[in-house]
Amino acid sequence: MDTLDTRLGGEAPTPPEHAVIVEFDYGLPELGPMIAFAKRLESAIAVEGTGEFDGYEIAMDLSHGTFWMYGEDADDLFFTVRPVLLSVGGMRGAWVTRRYGPPEDGVREETVVLPGRVAS
């Protein structure tokens, strides 16, 4: 899959260990709205001090994308970004995964779908 990856070196940071990963359908003809939204997420996280916004990846055809956020507590981080996610109609139906530790086998993960996605 061809993607644009904004993370430095393409690697997730080591600490902090918890993560909130948002996967979403995009489909708009330009990146501007997504970049503006990423800045809103980054700002909310900075204001609350719950972690860091690490970056995003978007398919070259702009059909779908992913946001990566890291912090010491996945639930606190999700509590911070959830209202921002729900404020944009295009994020309704996004898949949000909370990972409670480092990216390795056996680490607990929970995935929820934001309200608005029609079950397939």
Tab-separated table of C-alpha atoms in Angstrom:
chain	number	residue	atom	x	y	z
A	1	MET	CA	0.000	0.000	0.000
A	2	ASP	CA	1.390	3.409	-0.949
A	3	THR	CA	1.156	5.866	1.929
A	4	LEU	CA	2.532	9.167	3.123
A	5	ASP	CA	4.031	8.707	6.602
A	6	THR	CA	4.776	11.814	8.682
A	7	ARG	CA	6.363	10.015	11.629
A	8	LEU	CA	10.055	10.743	12.072
A	9	GLY	CA	11.970	7.803	10.699
A	10	GLY	CA	8.699	5.890	10.352
A	11	GLU	CA	9.169	4.561	13.892
A	12	ALA	CA	6.897	4.992	16.894
A	13	PRO	CA	8.600	6.506	19.936
A	14	THR	CA	9.733	4.140	22.676
A	15	PRO	CA	8.358	5.861	25.785
A	16	PRO	CA	5.572	6.423	26.612
A	17	GLU	CA	4.245	2.961	25.968
A	18	HIS	CA	0.455	3.329	25.670
A	19	ALA	CA	-1.111	4.270	22.332
A	20	VAL	CA	-4.316	5.490	20.745
A	21	ILE	CA	-4.459	4.671	17.044
A	22	VAL	CA	-7.291	6.026	14.893
A	23	GLU	CA	-8.011	4.450	11.511
A	24	PHE	CA	-10.498	6.251	9.313
A	25	ASP	CA	-11.995	6.429	5.840
A	26	TYR	CA	-11.053	9.712	4.187
A	27	GLY	CA	-11.948	10.168	0.544
A	28	LEU	CA	-11.690	13.963	0.316
A	29	PRO	CA	-9.831	15.298	-2.740
A	30	GLU	CA	-7.175	17.187	-0.732
A	31	LEU	CA	-5.099	16.865	2.450
A	32	GLY	CA	-5.886	20.295	3.942
A	33	PRO	CA	-8.867	19.267	6.104
A	34	MET	CA	-7.030	16.233	7.479
A	35	ILE	CA	-3.915	18.260	8.314
A	36	ALA	CA	-6.040	20.882	10.089
A	37	PHE	CA	-7.775	18.140	12.044
A	38	ALA	CA	-4.438	16.572	13.014
A	39	LYS	CA	-3.400	19.955	14.429
A	40	ARG	CA	-6.596	20.059	16.518
A	41	LEU	CA	-5.790	16.634	17.956
A	42	GLU	CA	-2.210	17.678	18.669
A	43	SER	CA	-3.393	20.858	20.401
A	44	ALA	CA	-5.951	19.055	22.585
A	45	ILE	CA	-3.322	16.548	23.725
A	46	ALA	CA	-0.817	19.324	24.484
A	47	VAL	CA	-3.372	21.377	26.454
A	48	GLU	CA	-4.388	18.375	28.575
A	49	GLY	CA	-0.835	17.034	28.888
A	50	THR	CA	-1.966	13.470	28.249
A	51	GLY	CA	0.698	12.496	25.715
A	52	GLU	CA	1.859	13.376	22.248
A	53	PHE	CA	0.496	13.352	18.726
A	54	ASP	CA	3.050	11.353	16.740
A	55	GLY	CA	1.760	11.823	13.207
A	56	TYR	CA	-0.439	10.429	10.517
A	57	GLU	CA	-0.381	8.228	7.474
A	58	ILE	CA	-2.660	8.704	4.480
A	59	ALA	CA	-3.137	6.461	1.465
A	60	MET	CA	-1.802	7.982	-1.745
A	61	ASP	CA	-5.325	7.825	-3.205
A	62	LEU	CA	-6.612	9.665	-0.070
A	63	SER	CA	-9.103	6.870	0.638
A	64	HIS	CA	-8.093	6.151	4.232
A	65	GLY	CA	-5.667	7.172	6.927
A	66	THR	CA	-4.321	6.643	10.431
A	67	PHE	CA	-3.415	8.938	13.348
A	68	TRP	CA	-0.904	7.829	16.034
A	69	MET	CA	-0.933	9.222	19.563
A	70	TYR	CA	1.115	8.046	22.548
A	71	GLY	CA	0.936	8.627	26.290
A	72	GLU	CA	1.323	7.113	29.707
A	73	ASP	CA	-2.360	6.111	29.915
A	74	ALA	CA	-4.358	5.090	26.834
A	75	ASP	CA	-7.678	5.804	28.556
A	76	ASP	CA	-6.674	9.365	29.551
A	77	LEU	CA	-5.404	9.998	26.033
A	78	PHE	CA	-8.610	8.667	24.461
A	79	PHE	CA	-10.701	10.757	26.896
A	80	THR	CA	-8.783	13.812	25.624
A	81	VAL	CA	-9.184	13.158	21.889
A	82	ARG	CA	-12.643	11.578	21.799
A	83	PRO	CA	-14.573	14.899	21.827
A	84	VAL	CA	-12.336	16.222	19.038
A	85	LEU	CA	-12.881	13.057	17.007
A	86	LEU	CA	-16.646	13.254	17.469
A	87	SER	CA	-16.714	16.935	16.490
A	88	VAL	CA	-15.929	16.098	12.861
A	89	GLY	CA	-18.522	14.164	10.884
A	90	GLY	CA	-15.811	12.514	8.813
A	91	MET	CA	-14.419	10.793	11.899
A	92	ARG	CA	-17.716	9.162	12.779
A	93	GLY	CA	-17.262	5.476	12.199
A	94	ALA	CA	-13.490	5.581	12.671
A	95	TRP	CA	-11.851	2.649	14.422
A	96	VAL	CA	-10.011	3.647	17.606
A	97	THR	CA	-7.579	1.186	19.165
A	98	ARG	CA	-6.274	1.729	22.683
A	99	ARG	CA	-3.087	-0.223	23.356
A	100	TYR	CA	-2.106	-0.616	27.016
A	101	GLY	CA	1.621	-1.154	26.691
A	102	PRO	CA	4.403	-1.490	24.146
A	103	PRO	CA	3.740	-2.831	20.632
A	104	GLU	CA	4.404	-6.480	21.319
A	105	ASP	CA	2.536	-9.774	21.461
A	106	GLY	CA	0.194	-10.225	24.402
A	107	VAL	CA	-0.309	-6.524	25.155
A	108	ARG	CA	-3.966	-5.740	25.813
A	109	GLU	CA	-5.739	-3.747	23.100
A	110	GLU	CA	-9.314	-2.550	22.853
A	111	THR	CA	-10.905	-1.298	19.645
A	112	VAL	CA	-14.090	0.736	19.475
A	113	VAL	CA	-15.921	2.209	16.517
A	114	LEU	CA	-16.942	5.828	16.900
A	115	PRO	CA	-20.708	6.343	16.579
A	116	GLY	CA	-21.898	6.720	13.028
A	117	ARG	CA	-20.467	3.713	11.153
A	118	VAL	CA	-23.055	1.400	9.664
A	119	ALA	CA	-22.335	-2.221	10.554
A	120	SER	CA	-21.292	-4.268	7.557
